[in-house]
Amino acid sequence: MKVLVTGSAGFIGFHLCRRLLAAGHRVAGVDAMVPYYDVRLKEARHALLAAEPGFARHEFDLCEDGRLRALLRAEAPEVVVHLAAQAGVRYALEHPESYVHNNLVATSTLVEALRHQKVRHLLMASTSSAYGANEKMPFRETDAVATPLNIYAATKLATEHVGHCYAHLWRQPVTMFRFFTVYGPWGRPDMAFFKFTDAILNGRPIDIYNHGQMERDFTYVADLVQAIEKLIDCVPEQGKPVAEIDSLSPVAPFRVVNIGNAQPVQLLDFIAAIERAAGREAIRNLMPMQQGEVLKTWADSSLLAALTGYRPSTGIEEGIAAFVAWYREYYGV
């Protein structure tokens, strides 16, 4: 297939491109190289991809409508996987405009361009933060999502609604996937697992919010991109649900799918796994709850399994060991 991946220099986009290339697909990647974190890490990811046969590298902002449409004409993708976004809950407290531009405006520009050049399947990333203040566990795709707790979640929910509108109006098949705390090699430096590892290996204290009394459904990145690859062929068809639990829209070729490990882990247990992999104990700085955070996430992965026969399964010991080994090699620690 010919696949366009947005956010290809990002953590998840990089891993997805690698997997698709290894499977023999042609991949075009586009990334704005936003300096939200060290751009050198993004450049290193993109350089590795550019060395692979079958990869075409593009670097510009998706909001540049003319360049985006020219790229779509030149590459003529059959499938688009839209991962480009401004991520992070805490950054949104001070920079909400970045989320409106990079999440909502960029996504709207992309789907409008695809209205004129439809693809077999458009897949777009959302987030477990969409579940907001929901207390019913585990989170299921058919649950109401009317209570986002931060601007990041609000903009990602908005992209879900935009995707549904375009699926309904223009019959463009759309799958939204909600990610649950992804971690692994080549990860984002702003994320807790990266910050904890960096601090522990370099003898600095780590900030642990809500005194560690939080749970997350940590999902290893290799599991995540395997699930995305399998979902590419699961094109939504209106009126053809795969199971009673299907989130398929009654009025559009559109569905939402959780991608999570379905096994919440206590934050303190996650930190202990990093300590074991690093061979050092953390210096712990216990902090109150951060604004905009949720206490627990837990994915119901039944729909993913019904669609693909696959469920993420990598445990934190294995996943964290792989990340710490990559970190030591990359940074020479």
Short mmCIF file of C-alpha atoms in Angstrom, two decimals:
data_model
loop_
_atom_site.label_atom_id
_atom_site.label_comp_id
_atom_site.label_asym_id
_atom_site.label_seq_id
_atom_site.Cartn_x
_atom_site.Cartn_y
_atom_site.Cartn_z
CA MET A 1 0.00 0.00 0.00
CA LYS A 2 0.87 3.66 -0.24
CA VAL A 3 0.40 5.17 3.22
CA LEU A 4 0.71 8.76 4.41
CA VAL A 5 1.65 9.11 8.09
CA THR A 6 1.43 12.56 9.68
CA GLY A 7 3.65 13.19 12.69
CA SER A 8 6.20 10.78 11.23
CA ALA A 9 9.10 12.23 13.24
CA GLY A 10 7.12 11.83 16.45
CA PHE A 11 7.36 8.96 18.90
CA ILE A 12 4.43 6.87 17.65
CA GLY A 13 4.64 8.01 14.02
CA PHE A 14 8.27 6.92 13.81
CA HIS A 15 7.50 3.44 15.11
CA LEU A 16 4.48 3.06 12.83
CA CYS A 17 6.47 4.12 9.76
CA ARG A 18 9.17 1.60 10.63
CA ARG A 19 6.63 -1.19 10.97
CA LEU A 20 4.88 -0.33 7.70
CA LEU A 21 8.17 -0.10 5.82
CA ALA A 22 9.28 -3.47 7.22
CA ALA A 23 6.02 -4.95 5.90
CA GLY A 24 6.87 -3.69 2.40
CA HIS A 25 4.55 -0.68 2.16
CA ARG A 26 5.51 2.65 0.63
CA VAL A 27 5.29 5.37 3.27
CA ALA A 28 5.26 9.14 2.97
CA GLY A 29 5.82 10.93 6.26
CA VAL A 30 5.10 14.55 7.06
CA ASP A 31 6.06 16.38 10.25
CA ALA A 32 6.11 20.06 11.25
CA MET A 33 9.15 19.49 13.52
CA VAL A 34 7.53 21.63 16.23
CA PRO A 35 10.11 22.37 18.99
CA TYR A 36 7.83 21.26 21.83
CA TYR A 37 10.72 19.02 22.91
CA ASP A 38 14.28 18.58 21.60
CA VAL A 39 14.00 18.66 17.80
CA ARG A 40 17.27 16.71 17.54
CA LEU A 41 15.39 13.60 18.65
CA LYS A 42 12.80 14.17 15.91
CA GLU A 43 15.55 14.75 13.38
CA ALA A 44 17.26 11.50 14.40
CA ARG A 45 14.01 9.57 13.97
CA HIS A 46 13.35 11.11 10.55
CA ALA A 47 16.93 10.45 9.43
CA LEU A 48 16.57 6.76 10.25
CA LEU A 49 13.34 6.58 8.29
CA ALA A 50 14.81 8.51 5.33
CA ALA A 51 17.54 5.86 5.05
CA GLU A 52 14.89 3.22 4.38
CA PRO A 53 13.85 2.38 0.80
CA GLY A 54 10.23 3.30 0.25
CA PHE A 55 10.12 6.28 2.63
CA ALA A 56 9.51 9.86 1.46
CA ARG A 57 10.23 12.57 4.02
CA HIS A 58 8.31 15.86 4.09
CA GLU A 59 8.60 18.61 6.69
CA PHE A 60 5.93 21.31 6.90
CA ASP A 61 2.89 22.37 8.94
CA LEU A 62 -0.33 20.57 7.99
CA CYS A 63 -2.12 23.91 8.27
CA GLU A 64 -0.31 24.94 5.06
CA ASP A 65 -3.21 23.89 2.89
CA GLY A 66 -1.50 24.34 -0.48
CA ARG A 67 1.51 22.22 0.46
CA LEU A 68 -0.70 19.55 1.96
CA ARG A 69 -2.84 19.24 -1.18
CA ALA A 70 0.27 19.14 -3.38
CA LEU A 71 1.65 16.33 -1.19
CA LEU A 72 -1.58 14.35 -1.47
CA ARG A 73 -1.56 14.72 -5.26
CA ALA A 74 2.10 13.71 -5.53
CA GLU A 75 1.97 10.74 -3.16
CA ALA A 76 -1.61 9.59 -3.91
CA PRO A 77 -1.93 7.59 -0.68
CA GLU A 78 -4.50 4.84 -0.31
CA VAL A 79 -4.50 5.19 3.48
CA VAL A 80 -3.78 8.15 5.77
CA VAL A 81 -2.81 7.69 9.42
CA HIS A 82 -3.03 11.07 11.16
CA LEU A 83 -0.85 11.11 14.27
CA ALA A 84 0.44 14.70 14.17
CA ALA A 85 -0.73 16.62 17.24
CA GLN A 86 0.29 18.80 20.12
CA ALA A 87 0.42 16.39 23.02
CA GLY A 88 0.76 16.81 26.77
CA VAL A 89 -1.69 17.74 29.51
CA ARG A 90 0.52 20.11 31.52
CA TYR A 91 1.82 22.15 28.58
CA ALA A 92 -1.79 22.94 27.72
CA LEU A 93 -2.18 24.91 30.94
CA GLU A 94 0.13 27.63 29.60
CA HIS A 95 -0.10 27.18 25.81
CA PRO A 96 -3.70 26.40 24.86
CA GLU A 97 -3.31 28.12 21.47
CA SER A 98 -0.82 25.45 20.37
CA TYR A 99 -3.49 22.76 20.84
CA VAL A 100 -6.08 24.65 18.84
CA HIS A 101 -3.62 25.15 15.96
CA ASN A 102 -1.85 21.77 15.90
CA ASN A 103 -4.83 19.59 16.80
CA LEU A 104 -8.04 21.21 15.67
CA VAL A 105 -6.96 23.46 12.78
CA ALA A 106 -4.45 20.96 11.38
CA THR A 107 -6.97 18.11 11.50
CA SER A 108 -9.69 20.22 9.91
CA THR A 109 -7.29 21.20 7.11
CA LEU A 110 -6.41 17.54 6.51
CA VAL A 111 -9.97 16.20 6.36
CA GLU A 112 -11.05 19.04 4.09
CA ALA A 113 -8.18 18.22 1.72
CA LEU A 114 -9.22 14.56 1.77
CA ARG A 115 -12.77 15.58 0.85
CA HIS A 116 -11.33 16.37 -2.58
CA GLN A 117 -9.01 13.35 -2.70
CA LYS A 118 -10.62 10.52 -0.78
CA VAL A 119 -8.64 7.58 0.55
CA ARG A 120 -9.69 4.03 1.30
CA HIS A 121 -9.33 4.62 5.04
CA LEU A 122 -8.48 7.61 7.23
CA LEU A 123 -7.26 6.69 10.72
CA MET A 124 -6.76 9.43 13.31
CA ALA A 125 -5.32 9.48 16.81
CA SER A 126 -7.38 10.58 19.78
CA THR A 127 -6.64 9.98 23.46
CA SER A 128 -7.82 8.23 26.60
CA SER A 129 -8.06 11.73 28.06
CA ALA A 130 -11.29 11.97 26.06
CA TYR A 131 -12.99 10.01 28.86
CA GLY A 132 -12.38 12.96 31.19
CA ALA A 133 -14.23 12.72 34.48
CA ASN A 134 -15.84 9.37 33.68
CA GLU A 135 -15.76 7.06 36.70
CA LYS A 136 -17.16 3.92 35.07
CA MET A 137 -14.29 1.50 34.50
CA PRO A 138 -12.97 0.16 32.23
CA PHE A 139 -13.48 2.87 29.63
CA ARG A 140 -15.55 1.63 26.70
CA GLU A 141 -15.83 3.39 23.34
CA THR A 142 -19.60 3.72 23.68
CA ASP A 143 -19.32 5.63 26.99
CA ALA A 144 -20.35 9.28 27.04
CA VAL A 145 -17.41 11.68 26.68
CA ALA A 146 -18.84 15.04 27.68
CA THR A 147 -16.49 15.99 30.53
CA PRO A 148 -12.92 16.69 29.27
CA LEU A 149 -10.62 17.95 32.03
CA ASN A 150 -8.01 19.81 29.97
CA ILE A 151 -7.58 21.65 26.68
CA TYR A 152 -5.62 18.76 25.17
CA ALA A 153 -8.55 16.39 25.68
CA ALA A 154 -11.05 19.00 24.48
CA THR A 155 -9.21 19.54 21.18
CA LYS A 156 -8.80 15.82 20.59
CA LEU A 157 -12.49 15.26 21.24
CA ALA A 158 -13.19 18.03 18.76
CA THR A 159 -11.16 16.16 16.12
CA GLU A 160 -13.34 13.11 16.74
CA HIS A 161 -16.44 15.20 16.04
CA VAL A 162 -14.87 16.72 12.91
CA GLY A 163 -13.97 13.23 11.70
CA HIS A 164 -17.52 12.04 12.22
CA CYS A 165 -18.96 15.00 10.31
CA TYR A 166 -16.75 14.34 7.30
CA ALA A 167 -17.46 10.60 7.42
CA HIS A 168 -21.19 11.37 7.39
CA LEU A 169 -21.19 14.17 4.81
CA TRP A 170 -18.62 12.83 2.34
CA ARG A 171 -18.63 9.08 3.08
CA GLN A 172 -14.94 9.07 3.93
CA PRO A 173 -14.36 6.01 6.18
CA VAL A 174 -12.76 7.14 9.46
CA THR A 175 -11.41 5.23 12.44
CA MET A 176 -10.42 7.17 15.55
CA PHE A 177 -8.22 5.41 18.07
CA ARG A 178 -7.85 6.43 21.70
CA PHE A 179 -4.34 5.82 23.01
CA PHE A 180 -3.61 4.90 26.63
CA THR A 181 -0.24 6.22 28.00
CA VAL A 182 2.17 4.93 25.40
CA TYR A 183 5.81 4.28 26.36
CA GLY A 184 8.91 2.66 24.90
CA PRO A 185 12.18 3.30 23.02
CA TRP A 186 12.50 6.64 21.18
CA GLY A 187 9.85 8.02 23.54
CA ARG A 188 8.93 11.65 24.19
CA PRO A 189 11.14 13.51 26.70
CA ASP A 190 8.09 15.31 28.15
CA MET A 191 6.47 12.07 29.30
CA ALA A 192 6.76 10.77 32.86
CA PHE A 193 8.52 7.48 32.00
CA PHE A 194 11.23 9.40 30.12
CA LYS A 195 11.61 12.07 32.82
CA PHE A 196 11.77 9.44 35.58
CA THR A 197 14.42 7.40 33.76
CA ASP A 198 16.51 10.47 32.93
CA ALA A 199 16.40 11.71 36.53
CA ILE A 200 17.06 8.32 38.15
CA LEU A 201 20.05 7.55 35.91
CA ASN A 202 21.48 11.02 36.50
CA GLY A 203 20.90 11.18 40.25
CA ARG A 204 18.19 13.84 40.26
CA PRO A 205 14.90 13.71 42.20
CA ILE A 206 11.65 12.87 40.44
CA ASP A 207 8.34 14.70 40.99
CA ILE A 208 5.54 12.23 41.79
CA TYR A 209 2.12 13.87 41.59
CA ASN A 210 -0.74 13.01 43.96
CA HIS A 211 1.89 11.15 46.04
CA GLY A 212 1.84 8.40 43.42
CA GLN A 213 -1.82 7.56 44.01
CA MET A 214 -2.67 7.24 40.33
CA GLU A 215 -3.15 4.37 37.90
CA ARG A 216 -2.45 4.28 34.19
CA ASP A 217 -3.14 1.74 31.47
CA PHE A 218 0.45 1.79 30.15
CA THR A 219 0.72 0.57 26.55
CA TYR A 220 4.01 -0.47 24.96
CA VAL A 221 4.65 1.31 21.67
CA ALA A 222 5.32 -1.85 19.63
CA ASP A 223 1.93 -3.22 20.71
CA LEU A 224 0.27 0.06 19.80
CA VAL A 225 1.63 0.26 16.26
CA GLN A 226 0.84 -3.40 15.66
CA ALA A 227 -2.77 -2.63 16.57
CA ILE A 228 -2.82 0.38 14.22
CA GLU A 229 -1.43 -1.71 11.37
CA LYS A 230 -4.15 -4.31 11.91
CA LEU A 231 -6.86 -1.62 12.04
CA ILE A 232 -5.86 -0.28 8.61
CA ASP A 233 -7.76 -3.14 6.97
CA CYS A 234 -10.76 -2.79 9.31
CA VAL A 235 -12.52 -0.15 7.23
CA PRO A 236 -15.79 1.00 8.87
CA GLU A 237 -18.93 0.28 6.87
CA GLN A 238 -22.15 1.94 7.96
CA GLY A 239 -24.75 -0.61 8.97
CA LYS A 240 -22.19 -3.41 9.44
CA PRO A 241 -21.12 -3.55 13.12
CA VAL A 242 -18.74 -6.36 14.04
CA ALA A 243 -20.24 -6.95 17.48
CA GLU A 244 -22.78 -5.60 19.93
CA ILE A 245 -20.03 -3.51 21.55
CA ASP A 246 -19.11 -1.80 18.27
CA SER A 247 -18.91 1.99 18.39
CA LEU A 248 -19.79 2.18 14.68
CA SER A 249 -21.87 5.27 13.95
CA PRO A 250 -25.47 4.67 12.85
CA VAL A 251 -25.15 7.45 10.27
CA ALA A 252 -21.56 7.28 9.00
CA PRO A 253 -18.65 4.91 8.19
CA PHE A 254 -17.00 5.95 11.45
CA ARG A 255 -15.90 4.23 14.65
CA VAL A 256 -13.77 4.83 17.74
CA VAL A 257 -11.39 2.14 19.02
CA ASN A 258 -9.45 1.98 22.29
CA ILE A 259 -5.83 0.82 22.07
CA GLY A 260 -4.68 -0.02 25.57
CA ASN A 261 -3.17 -2.84 27.59
CA ALA A 262 -6.39 -3.27 29.61
CA GLN A 263 -4.31 -3.68 32.79
CA PRO A 264 -4.02 -0.52 34.92
CA VAL A 265 -0.75 -0.20 36.83
CA GLN A 266 -0.12 1.84 39.98
CA LEU A 267 2.24 4.72 39.25
CA LEU A 268 4.51 3.67 42.13
CA ASP A 269 4.78 0.17 40.66
CA PHE A 270 5.72 1.69 37.30
CA ILE A 271 8.44 3.75 38.99
CA ALA A 272 9.69 0.62 40.78
CA ALA A 273 10.02 -1.12 37.39
CA ILE A 274 12.18 1.78 36.16
CA GLU A 275 14.32 1.53 39.31
CA ARG A 276 14.89 -2.18 38.71
CA ALA A 277 15.79 -1.67 35.06
CA ALA A 278 18.09 1.25 35.91
CA GLY A 279 19.68 -0.51 38.88
CA ARG A 280 19.18 2.60 41.01
CA GLU A 281 16.61 3.94 43.44
CA ALA A 282 14.71 7.12 42.73
CA ILE A 283 14.97 10.22 44.91
CA ARG A 284 11.26 10.86 45.37
CA ASN A 285 9.69 14.30 45.60
CA LEU A 286 6.02 13.74 46.46
CA MET A 287 3.72 16.41 45.03
CA PRO A 288 -0.01 17.28 45.14
CA MET A 289 -2.29 16.45 42.21
CA GLN A 290 -1.55 18.38 39.03
CA GLN A 291 -4.35 20.43 37.44
CA GLY A 292 -6.09 18.69 34.57
CA GLU A 293 -4.88 15.17 35.44
CA VAL A 294 -7.12 12.14 35.93
CA LEU A 295 -6.69 9.57 38.69
CA LYS A 296 -7.05 6.43 36.61
CA THR A 297 -7.27 5.18 33.04
CA TRP A 298 -8.31 1.68 32.04
CA ALA A 299 -9.07 0.55 28.50
CA ASP A 300 -11.68 -1.96 27.53
CA SER A 301 -9.91 -3.54 24.53
CA SER A 302 -12.78 -5.85 23.55
CA LEU A 303 -13.64 -3.92 20.37
CA LEU A 304 -10.02 -3.96 19.19
CA ALA A 305 -9.96 -7.73 19.74
CA ALA A 306 -13.29 -8.18 17.91
CA LEU A 307 -12.00 -6.21 14.92
CA THR A 308 -8.47 -7.57 14.70
CA GLY A 309 -8.15 -10.63 16.94
CA TYR A 310 -5.34 -8.76 18.73
CA ARG A 311 -4.84 -7.35 22.21
CA PRO A 312 -1.73 -5.50 23.50
CA SER A 313 0.04 -7.66 26.06
CA THR A 314 3.58 -6.44 26.79
CA GLY A 315 4.07 -6.08 30.55
CA ILE A 316 5.80 -3.12 32.17
CA GLU A 317 8.90 -5.09 33.22
CA GLU A 318 9.66 -6.04 29.62
CA GLY A 319 8.64 -2.70 28.15
CA ILE A 320 10.52 -0.57 30.67
CA ALA A 321 13.66 -2.72 30.35
CA ALA A 322 13.60 -2.08 26.58
CA PHE A 323 13.18 1.67 27.09
CA VAL A 324 15.96 1.97 29.68
CA ALA A 325 18.31 -0.05 27.43
CA TRP A 326 17.55 2.32 24.53
CA TYR A 327 18.02 5.39 26.74
CA ARG A 328 21.43 4.18 27.96
CA GLU A 329 22.58 3.50 24.41
CA TYR A 330 21.22 6.71 22.86
CA TYR A 331 22.47 9.05 25.58
CA GLY A 332 25.57 7.09 26.55
CA VAL A 333 24.64 6.82 30.22
#
